[in-house]
Short mmCIF file of C-alpha atoms and ligand atoms in Angstrom, two decimals:
data_model
loop_
_atom_site.label_atom_id
_atom_site.label_comp_id
_atom_site.label_asym_id
_atom_site.label_seq_id
_atom_site.Cartn_x
_atom_site.Cartn_y
_atom_site.Cartn_z
CA MET A 1 -240.18 31.51 -101.86
CA ALA A 2 -238.60 33.63 -99.19
CA GLU A 3 -240.80 35.72 -96.96
CA ALA A 4 -240.02 39.13 -95.62
CA PRO A 5 -238.62 39.29 -92.03
CA ARG A 6 -241.29 38.29 -89.42
CA ARG A 7 -242.82 40.92 -87.19
CA PRO A 8 -244.25 39.89 -83.76
CA ARG A 9 -247.84 38.85 -84.24
CA VAL A 10 -250.52 39.88 -81.64
CA LEU A 11 -254.10 38.66 -81.48
CA SER A 12 -257.00 39.07 -79.08
CA GLY A 13 -260.69 38.91 -79.09
CA MET A 14 -263.84 39.61 -77.12
CA ARG A 15 -267.31 38.17 -77.03
CA PRO A 16 -269.81 40.49 -78.62
CA THR A 17 -271.52 42.25 -75.73
CA GLY A 18 -272.51 45.44 -77.46
CA MET A 19 -271.36 48.81 -76.24
CA LEU A 20 -268.35 48.44 -74.01
CA HIS A 21 -267.83 50.16 -70.60
CA LEU A 22 -265.05 52.04 -69.05
CA GLY A 23 -263.55 49.02 -67.51
CA HIS A 24 -262.63 47.79 -71.03
CA LEU A 25 -260.86 51.02 -71.75
CA PHE A 26 -257.56 50.07 -70.21
CA LEU A 27 -257.22 46.72 -72.16
CA LEU A 28 -258.18 48.52 -75.33
CA ARG A 29 -255.44 51.15 -74.78
CA LYS A 30 -253.01 48.35 -74.54
CA TRP A 31 -254.30 47.00 -77.88
CA VAL A 32 -253.93 50.35 -79.50
CA GLU A 33 -250.37 50.71 -78.23
CA LEU A 34 -249.41 47.27 -79.65
CA GLN A 35 -250.36 48.47 -83.06
CA GLU A 36 -247.03 50.49 -83.18
CA THR A 37 -244.86 47.46 -82.78
CA SER A 38 -246.73 44.35 -84.03
CA ASP A 39 -248.88 42.82 -86.64
CA CYS A 40 -252.16 43.00 -84.76
CA SER A 41 -255.49 41.04 -85.28
CA PHE A 42 -258.51 41.67 -83.11
CA PHE A 43 -261.72 39.81 -83.59
CA VAL A 44 -265.31 39.38 -82.39
CA ALA A 45 -265.66 35.97 -80.68
CA ASP A 46 -269.18 35.30 -81.71
CA TYR A 47 -268.96 31.46 -81.62
CA HIS A 48 -267.86 31.73 -77.99
CA ALA A 49 -270.89 33.86 -77.26
CA LEU A 50 -273.02 30.80 -78.07
CA THR A 51 -272.01 29.30 -74.86
CA THR A 52 -274.14 31.82 -73.01
CA GLY A 53 -277.08 31.41 -75.18
CA VAL A 54 -278.27 31.63 -78.79
CA ARG A 55 -279.66 34.93 -79.96
CA ASN A 56 -281.22 36.01 -83.16
CA GLU A 57 -279.08 37.30 -86.01
CA ARG A 58 -280.17 40.89 -85.82
CA GLU A 59 -279.25 41.24 -82.08
CA ALA A 60 -275.99 39.32 -82.65
CA LYS A 61 -275.00 41.66 -85.45
CA ALA A 62 -275.95 44.78 -83.57
CA ASN A 63 -273.77 43.66 -80.51
CA SER A 64 -270.82 43.04 -82.80
CA ILE A 65 -271.20 46.40 -84.62
CA ASP A 66 -271.57 48.25 -81.34
CA MET A 67 -268.47 46.55 -79.87
CA LEU A 68 -266.46 47.39 -83.07
CA VAL A 69 -267.49 51.11 -82.84
CA CYS A 70 -266.11 51.12 -79.32
CA TRP A 71 -262.78 49.57 -80.56
CA LEU A 72 -262.45 52.18 -83.30
CA ALA A 73 -263.43 54.96 -80.86
CA ALA A 74 -260.58 53.72 -78.51
CA GLY A 75 -258.19 54.04 -81.47
CA LEU A 76 -257.83 50.83 -83.19
CA ASP A 77 -256.89 51.55 -86.76
CA PRO A 78 -258.43 49.20 -89.41
CA GLU A 79 -255.51 50.01 -91.72
CA ARG A 80 -252.99 48.77 -89.33
CA SER A 81 -254.90 46.10 -87.42
CA THR A 82 -256.94 43.34 -88.95
CA LEU A 83 -260.46 43.41 -87.40
CA PHE A 84 -262.55 40.44 -88.18
CA ILE A 85 -265.43 38.17 -87.01
CA GLN A 86 -264.57 34.64 -85.77
CA SER A 87 -267.58 32.88 -87.30
CA GLN A 88 -266.86 34.17 -90.78
CA LEU A 89 -263.61 32.18 -91.00
CA ARG A 90 -264.28 28.44 -91.43
CA GLU A 91 -260.59 27.87 -90.45
CA HIS A 92 -261.34 28.59 -86.79
CA ALA A 93 -264.00 25.73 -86.76
CA GLU A 94 -261.85 23.36 -88.64
CA LEU A 95 -258.69 23.92 -86.47
CA HIS A 96 -260.76 23.58 -83.37
CA LEU A 97 -261.69 20.19 -84.56
CA VAL A 98 -258.16 19.01 -85.26
CA LEU A 99 -256.82 20.47 -81.98
CA SER A 100 -259.56 18.75 -80.06
CA MET A 101 -257.94 15.46 -81.02
CA VAL A 102 -254.60 16.69 -79.55
CA CYS A 103 -255.84 18.24 -76.28
CA PRO A 104 -256.03 15.73 -73.41
CA LEU A 105 -259.36 15.83 -71.43
CA PRO A 106 -257.82 16.61 -67.99
CA TRP A 107 -256.37 19.88 -69.19
CA LEU A 108 -259.91 21.01 -70.00
CA GLU A 109 -261.53 19.65 -66.86
CA ARG A 110 -258.87 21.59 -64.83
CA VAL A 111 -259.56 24.96 -66.57
CA PRO A 112 -260.85 27.26 -63.64
CA SER A 113 -263.80 28.68 -65.56
CA PHE A 114 -265.09 25.28 -66.46
CA LYS A 115 -264.42 23.87 -63.05
CA ASP A 116 -266.44 26.54 -61.30
CA LYS A 117 -269.31 25.92 -63.64
CA ALA A 118 -268.98 22.13 -63.29
CA ASP A 119 -269.09 22.30 -59.48
CA THR A 120 -272.36 24.21 -59.41
CA ALA A 121 -274.38 23.38 -62.58
CA LYS A 122 -276.28 20.22 -63.41
CA ARG A 123 -274.35 17.89 -65.68
CA GLU A 124 -277.07 18.22 -68.20
CA ASP A 125 -276.44 21.92 -68.40
CA LEU A 126 -272.74 21.42 -69.23
CA SER A 127 -272.27 21.30 -72.97
CA TYR A 128 -269.42 19.66 -74.94
CA GLY A 129 -268.79 23.18 -76.33
CA LEU A 130 -268.41 24.68 -72.94
CA LEU A 131 -265.67 22.10 -72.10
CA GLY A 132 -264.11 22.73 -75.42
CA TYR A 133 -264.32 26.60 -75.00
CA PRO A 134 -260.47 26.88 -74.44
CA VAL A 135 -259.74 24.58 -77.46
CA LEU A 136 -261.82 26.93 -79.67
CA GLN A 137 -259.88 29.79 -78.11
CA ALA A 138 -256.59 27.97 -78.88
CA ALA A 139 -257.74 27.65 -82.44
CA ASP A 140 -258.46 31.28 -82.64
CA ILE A 141 -254.98 32.17 -81.50
CA ILE A 142 -253.12 29.52 -83.40
CA ALA A 143 -254.85 30.06 -86.65
CA HIS A 144 -253.23 33.51 -86.76
CA SER A 145 -249.81 32.41 -85.51
CA ALA A 146 -250.02 34.89 -82.71
CA ASP A 147 -246.99 35.16 -80.47
CA HIS A 148 -248.58 37.42 -77.89
CA VAL A 149 -252.20 37.50 -76.55
CA PRO A 150 -253.02 40.64 -74.53
CA VAL A 151 -255.89 39.65 -72.21
CA GLY A 152 -257.17 40.19 -68.70
CA ASP A 153 -255.86 37.90 -66.09
CA ASP A 154 -259.00 35.77 -66.13
CA GLN A 155 -257.94 34.62 -69.64
CA GLU A 156 -254.22 33.71 -68.93
CA ALA A 157 -255.01 30.07 -68.24
CA HIS A 158 -256.65 29.74 -71.67
CA VAL A 159 -253.63 31.20 -73.45
CA GLU A 160 -251.34 28.97 -71.57
CA LEU A 161 -253.40 26.03 -72.53
CA ALA A 162 -253.24 27.10 -76.23
CA ALA A 163 -249.38 27.17 -75.96
CA ARG A 164 -249.40 23.66 -74.54
CA VAL A 165 -251.73 22.37 -77.29
CA ALA A 166 -249.39 23.95 -79.94
CA ARG A 167 -246.35 22.41 -78.59
CA THR A 168 -248.00 19.04 -78.25
CA PHE A 169 -248.98 19.20 -81.85
CA ASN A 170 -245.56 20.22 -82.95
CA ASP A 171 -243.97 17.51 -80.92
CA ARG A 172 -246.36 14.90 -82.58
CA PHE A 173 -246.20 16.13 -86.10
CA GLY A 174 -243.17 18.39 -86.41
CA LYS A 175 -240.51 15.61 -85.95
CA PRO A 176 -240.56 13.41 -88.99
CA ASP A 177 -237.55 11.22 -89.62
CA GLY A 178 -234.52 13.26 -90.37
CA TRP A 179 -235.82 16.56 -88.93
CA GLN A 180 -232.55 17.08 -87.16
CA GLU A 181 -230.53 16.85 -90.31
CA ARG A 182 -233.01 19.14 -91.95
CA LEU A 183 -232.42 21.63 -89.08
CA ALA A 184 -228.66 21.48 -89.64
CA GLU A 185 -229.20 22.03 -93.35
CA LEU A 186 -231.47 24.99 -93.04
CA GLU A 187 -229.27 26.74 -90.40
CA GLU A 188 -227.00 27.50 -93.27
CA GLN A 189 -229.58 29.85 -94.89
CA LEU A 190 -229.23 32.26 -91.93
CA PRO A 191 -226.88 35.15 -92.41
CA ASP A 192 -225.29 34.31 -89.03
CA ALA A 193 -225.61 30.50 -88.84
CA LYS A 194 -222.82 30.20 -86.40
CA GLU A 195 -224.43 32.49 -83.84
CA TYR A 196 -227.76 30.78 -84.32
CA ARG A 197 -226.20 27.40 -83.65
CA ARG A 198 -224.47 28.75 -80.48
CA LEU A 199 -227.72 30.24 -79.13
CA ARG A 200 -229.69 27.16 -79.97
CA GLN A 201 -227.33 24.94 -78.18
CA ALA A 202 -227.24 27.20 -75.13
CA ALA A 203 -231.02 27.21 -75.09
CA ALA A 204 -231.18 23.41 -75.40
CA GLN A 205 -228.35 22.50 -73.04
CA ASP A 206 -228.70 25.17 -70.22
CA GLY A 207 -232.33 26.02 -70.62
CA ASP A 208 -231.17 29.54 -71.36
CA ALA A 209 -234.38 31.42 -72.10
CA ALA A 210 -232.65 34.55 -73.11
CA ALA A 211 -230.71 32.52 -75.78
CA ARG A 212 -233.83 31.03 -76.95
CA GLY A 213 -235.39 34.40 -77.46
CA LYS A 214 -232.26 35.72 -79.36
CA ALA A 215 -232.15 32.76 -81.56
CA ARG A 216 -235.79 33.33 -82.53
CA GLU A 217 -235.08 36.97 -83.23
CA LEU A 218 -232.26 35.97 -85.63
CA VAL A 219 -234.73 33.77 -87.37
CA ASP A 220 -237.49 36.37 -87.42
CA ALA A 221 -235.06 39.04 -88.87
CA ALA A 222 -234.01 36.86 -91.81
CA GLU A 223 -235.89 36.52 -95.20
CA LEU A 224 -236.69 32.83 -95.23
CA GLY A 225 -239.16 30.38 -96.83
CA ARG A 226 -242.10 29.16 -94.93
CA GLU A 227 -240.75 25.78 -93.97
CA ALA A 228 -237.32 27.04 -93.18
CA ARG A 229 -238.73 29.62 -90.72
CA GLN A 230 -240.80 26.95 -88.94
CA VAL A 231 -237.91 24.53 -88.61
CA LEU A 232 -235.53 27.21 -87.44
CA ARG A 233 -238.03 28.77 -84.89
CA GLY A 234 -238.85 25.29 -83.64
CA GLY A 235 -235.05 24.67 -83.31
CA ALA A 236 -234.59 27.72 -81.23
CA ASP A 237 -237.28 26.41 -78.86
CA GLY A 238 -235.40 23.07 -78.66
CA GLY A 239 -238.09 21.18 -80.56
CA GLY A 240 -239.06 20.07 -83.98
CA ARG A 241 -240.60 22.24 -86.70
CA GLU A 242 -242.86 24.92 -85.36
CA ILE A 243 -245.92 24.14 -87.39
CA LEU A 244 -248.13 25.93 -84.82
CA VAL A 245 -246.83 28.92 -82.96
CA PRO A 246 -247.13 28.58 -79.11
CA PRO A 247 -248.53 31.89 -77.85
CA ALA A 248 -247.76 33.70 -74.61
CA PRO A 249 -250.16 35.70 -72.63
CA LEU A 250 -249.19 39.31 -72.58
CA LYS A 251 -249.54 40.28 -69.02
CA ALA A 252 -250.10 43.94 -69.46
CA GLU A 253 -250.54 45.91 -66.33
CA VAL A 254 -254.17 46.59 -67.08
CA SER A 255 -255.97 48.43 -64.27
CA ARG A 256 -259.15 46.82 -63.13
CA LEU A 257 -262.12 49.15 -62.68
CA ALA A 258 -264.49 48.44 -59.87
CA GLY A 259 -268.29 48.69 -60.31
CA LEU A 260 -270.21 51.84 -59.40
CA ASP A 261 -271.70 49.92 -56.48
CA GLY A 262 -268.23 49.04 -55.16
CA GLN A 263 -268.13 45.48 -56.44
CA ALA A 264 -264.84 44.24 -57.62
CA LYS A 265 -265.52 44.44 -61.28
CA MET A 266 -267.56 46.81 -63.46
CA SER A 267 -269.96 44.87 -65.55
CA LYS A 268 -272.92 45.62 -67.81
CA SER A 269 -274.96 42.73 -66.56
CA GLU A 270 -274.61 43.93 -62.93
CA ARG A 271 -275.74 47.35 -64.11
CA ASN A 272 -272.84 48.94 -62.24
CA ASP A 273 -271.15 50.39 -65.36
CA ILE A 274 -270.52 53.66 -67.16
CA GLY A 275 -270.63 53.22 -70.96
CA MET A 276 -267.52 54.04 -72.96
CA LEU A 277 -269.55 56.41 -75.16
CA GLU A 278 -272.03 57.60 -72.50
CA ASP A 279 -272.54 61.30 -72.21
CA ARG A 280 -271.50 63.37 -69.34
CA GLU A 281 -275.03 64.15 -68.00
CA SER A 282 -275.77 60.45 -67.95
CA PHE A 283 -272.64 59.27 -66.16
CA ALA A 284 -272.58 62.23 -63.79
CA ALA A 285 -276.09 61.24 -62.54
CA LYS A 286 -274.60 57.72 -61.87
CA LEU A 287 -271.67 59.16 -60.02
CA LYS A 288 -273.99 61.15 -57.78
CA ALA A 289 -275.58 57.88 -56.60
CA MET A 290 -272.26 56.32 -55.89
CA PRO A 291 -271.54 55.21 -52.33
CA THR A 292 -268.75 57.12 -50.57
CA ASP A 293 -266.70 56.56 -47.28
CA PRO A 294 -269.45 55.65 -44.88
CA ALA A 295 -267.64 57.58 -42.11
CA ARG A 296 -268.54 60.92 -43.94
CA VAL A 297 -272.15 61.17 -42.74
CA ARG A 298 -272.07 64.93 -42.54
CA ARG A 299 -270.06 67.37 -44.67
CA SER A 300 -268.03 68.29 -41.69
CA ASP A 301 -266.91 64.71 -41.02
CA PRO A 302 -263.38 63.84 -42.35
CA GLY A 303 -263.11 60.95 -44.63
CA THR A 304 -260.54 58.33 -45.68
CA PRO A 305 -260.03 58.26 -49.54
CA ALA A 306 -258.69 54.71 -49.44
CA LYS A 307 -262.12 53.58 -48.20
CA CYS A 308 -264.04 55.46 -50.95
CA PRO A 309 -264.71 53.92 -54.34
CA VAL A 310 -265.03 57.48 -55.84
CA TYR A 311 -261.37 57.98 -54.97
CA GLY A 312 -260.57 54.79 -56.54
CA TYR A 313 -261.92 56.19 -59.82
CA HIS A 314 -259.97 59.47 -59.32
CA ARG A 315 -256.77 57.45 -59.28
CA LEU A 316 -257.67 56.18 -62.77
CA PHE A 317 -259.31 59.15 -64.41
CA SER A 318 -258.14 62.43 -62.70
CA ALA A 319 -254.87 64.42 -63.06
CA GLU A 320 -252.48 64.01 -60.23
CA GLU A 321 -253.07 67.54 -58.85
CA ILE A 322 -256.73 66.74 -58.65
CA GLN A 323 -256.04 63.42 -56.92
CA SER A 324 -253.92 65.14 -54.22
CA GLN A 325 -256.33 68.01 -53.94
CA VAL A 326 -259.28 65.54 -53.37
CA ALA A 327 -257.36 63.34 -50.96
CA GLU A 328 -256.33 66.30 -48.87
CA GLY A 329 -259.81 67.85 -48.99
CA CYS A 330 -261.54 64.59 -48.01
CA GLN A 331 -259.20 63.92 -45.06
CA SER A 332 -259.67 67.60 -43.75
CA ALA A 333 -263.36 67.78 -44.60
CA GLY A 334 -262.44 70.68 -46.86
CA ILE A 335 -264.29 69.36 -49.80
CA GLY A 336 -267.76 67.80 -49.97
CA CYS A 337 -268.60 64.47 -51.70
CA ILE A 338 -270.72 66.25 -54.27
CA GLU A 339 -267.91 68.60 -55.33
CA CYS A 340 -265.55 65.64 -55.30
CA LYS A 341 -267.69 63.73 -57.65
CA GLY A 342 -268.01 66.72 -59.91
CA LEU A 343 -264.20 66.83 -60.30
CA LEU A 344 -264.27 63.17 -61.08
CA ALA A 345 -266.92 63.73 -63.73
CA ASP A 346 -264.53 66.36 -65.29
CA GLY A 347 -261.70 63.82 -65.29
CA ILE A 348 -263.80 61.11 -66.95
CA GLU A 349 -265.19 63.53 -69.45
CA ALA A 350 -261.69 64.63 -70.53
CA GLN A 351 -260.80 61.07 -71.29
CA VAL A 352 -264.08 59.97 -73.05
CA ALA A 353 -265.02 63.05 -75.00
CA PRO A 354 -262.41 62.27 -77.69
CA LEU A 355 -263.75 58.77 -77.85
CA ARG A 356 -267.35 59.90 -78.46
CA GLN A 357 -266.11 62.24 -81.10
CA ARG A 358 -264.19 59.43 -82.92
CA ALA A 359 -267.27 57.18 -82.72
CA GLU A 360 -269.64 59.75 -84.12
CA PRO A 361 -269.06 59.13 -87.90
CA TRP A 362 -269.23 55.38 -87.40
CA LEU A 363 -272.37 55.61 -85.61
CA ARG A 364 -273.88 57.81 -88.24
CA ASP A 365 -272.96 55.31 -91.01
CA ARG A 366 -272.85 51.79 -89.71
CA ASP A 367 -272.40 50.42 -93.15
CA LYS A 368 -268.89 51.63 -93.17
CA ILE A 369 -268.21 49.10 -90.45
CA ASP A 370 -269.36 46.31 -92.78
CA ALA A 371 -266.60 47.38 -95.25
CA ILE A 372 -264.00 47.19 -92.53
CA ILE A 373 -265.09 43.82 -91.39
CA LYS A 374 -265.09 42.48 -94.99
CA GLN A 375 -261.54 43.69 -95.55
CA GLY A 376 -260.44 42.32 -92.15
CA ASN A 377 -262.13 38.93 -92.67
CA ASP A 378 -260.44 38.54 -95.99
CA ARG A 379 -257.04 39.46 -94.73
CA ALA A 380 -257.48 37.22 -91.62
CA ARG A 381 -258.74 34.31 -93.76
CA ALA A 382 -255.69 34.49 -96.03
CA HIS A 383 -253.31 33.88 -93.11
CA ALA A 384 -255.41 31.28 -91.53
CA ALA A 385 -255.83 29.28 -94.75
CA GLY A 386 -252.04 28.96 -94.92
CA VAL A 387 -251.95 27.59 -91.36
CA LEU A 388 -254.78 25.10 -92.13
CA SER A 389 -253.00 23.98 -95.20
CA ASP A 390 -249.89 23.24 -93.06
CA VAL A 391 -251.98 21.39 -90.53
CA ARG A 392 -253.65 19.21 -93.09
CA ARG A 393 -250.29 18.33 -94.59
CA ALA A 394 -248.78 17.60 -91.13
CA VAL A 395 -251.59 15.25 -89.89
CA GLY A 396 -251.83 13.50 -93.33
CA LEU A 397 -255.31 14.84 -94.51
CA PRO A 398 -255.81 15.75 -98.08
CA GLN A 399 -255.78 19.47 -98.83
CA ALA A 400 -259.26 21.02 -98.86
N1 LIG B 501 -262.61 33.97 -74.06
C1 LIG B 501 -262.35 35.37 -74.30
C2 LIG B 501 -263.20 36.14 -73.37
O1 LIG B 501 -264.28 35.73 -72.91
C3 LIG B 501 -262.62 35.74 -75.74
C4 LIG B 501 -261.70 35.08 -76.66
C5 LIG B 501 -262.06 34.06 -77.53
C6 LIG B 501 -260.31 35.37 -76.88
N2 LIG B 501 -261.00 33.69 -78.31
C7 LIG B 501 -259.95 34.43 -77.90
C8 LIG B 501 -259.34 36.15 -76.27
C9 LIG B 501 -258.65 34.33 -78.40
C10 LIG B 501 -258.08 36.18 -76.82
C11 LIG B 501 -257.70 35.20 -77.81
O2 LIG B 501 -262.88 37.32 -73.08
FE1 LIG B 502 -265.14 59.80 -51.33
FE2 LIG B 502 -264.54 62.27 -52.38
FE3 LIG B 502 -266.38 61.99 -50.50
FE4 LIG B 502 -263.88 61.60 -49.82
S1 LIG B 502 -264.80 63.51 -50.59
S2 LIG B 502 -265.50 60.38 -49.28
S3 LIG B 502 -263.01 60.69 -51.72
S4 LIG B 502 -266.53 61.12 -52.48
#
């Protein structure tokens, strides 16, 4: 049965940490933007949260719901995006198991986040699951055939590992006897078989990445059956059948927000954060306590905006006129730090007030979130089940 043309697929997830903070806002905006162009899925990585401790069910659920409220407040649209919970799809656990048989041990031992931990913790404190964390992440991505994974730069290594695992799998299981003849045969189903063949050969012979991309686009634009699409996409990549889609990290230029205390990263556990849904009175008080350029001891001392974390925030939250007004005022001692922070509070308020407004009905009726999750879980499961069925067939396990 022919499927409709394939749109690019995007997936990302976060561990359930409850209410998010302003540092998350920039990545979320990227997610919201991607809804315009791609088939998006976003999920709560509650299995991954087990690596940092097991909690009780009530707390885990509250953390997931609070995070989902923040996603919705930022503008994720449950009609356009599939929002789901990792642990509610058995397919993630099952694919994790199969991929763990494919992923070489040294790839995992080299992953920076594991290496750091392994260098400092006792061996008894390192779990098998922690080592396998990126394999589970690969399963998350691959179960939904994601092409692009928008993440912060600390996660890029994990996405690259997922791509390598998918390619290894395809290499091992996607090249049965006669696959090249099958490719030649299926090419004829494309409206422009000749162009596809030309691009595919350019990609294979000259390593022409642009040609590879265009060949894939031709395949994605056509109405094709499942197997045909896999074989032709794999062919564009110079390989066998693409049973599993190798993802690429989407290196969005996401601004990184420093902590209120001047640390490189805002984080709830460091208590240097402003909540995404926090009200003005509360965050304005936190701004008041924020350190400024230490050279400005007195109101009459000129300052250097580049040395002040408050100015760093202005760059992200204030309009350009305010930014230049503040920079000039700081350097000439024309403006005091209290006034400067008040202007910053205005800028932040302008950006977060609409989020609080959007969150309000969800916070009033949290049961509505359950309905969204149920719909998302069902939609996500339907796709993942198809991928798992392919995987079982490819590795020679009976269908479940
Ligand atoms: N490891 C990610 C984090 O800690 C969360 C995550 C789990 C994820 N699975 C994923 C992100 C799949 C993107 C895709 O932030
Ligand atoms: Fe920082 Fe603003 Fe004070 Fe300058 S005026 S030191 S930018 S808080």
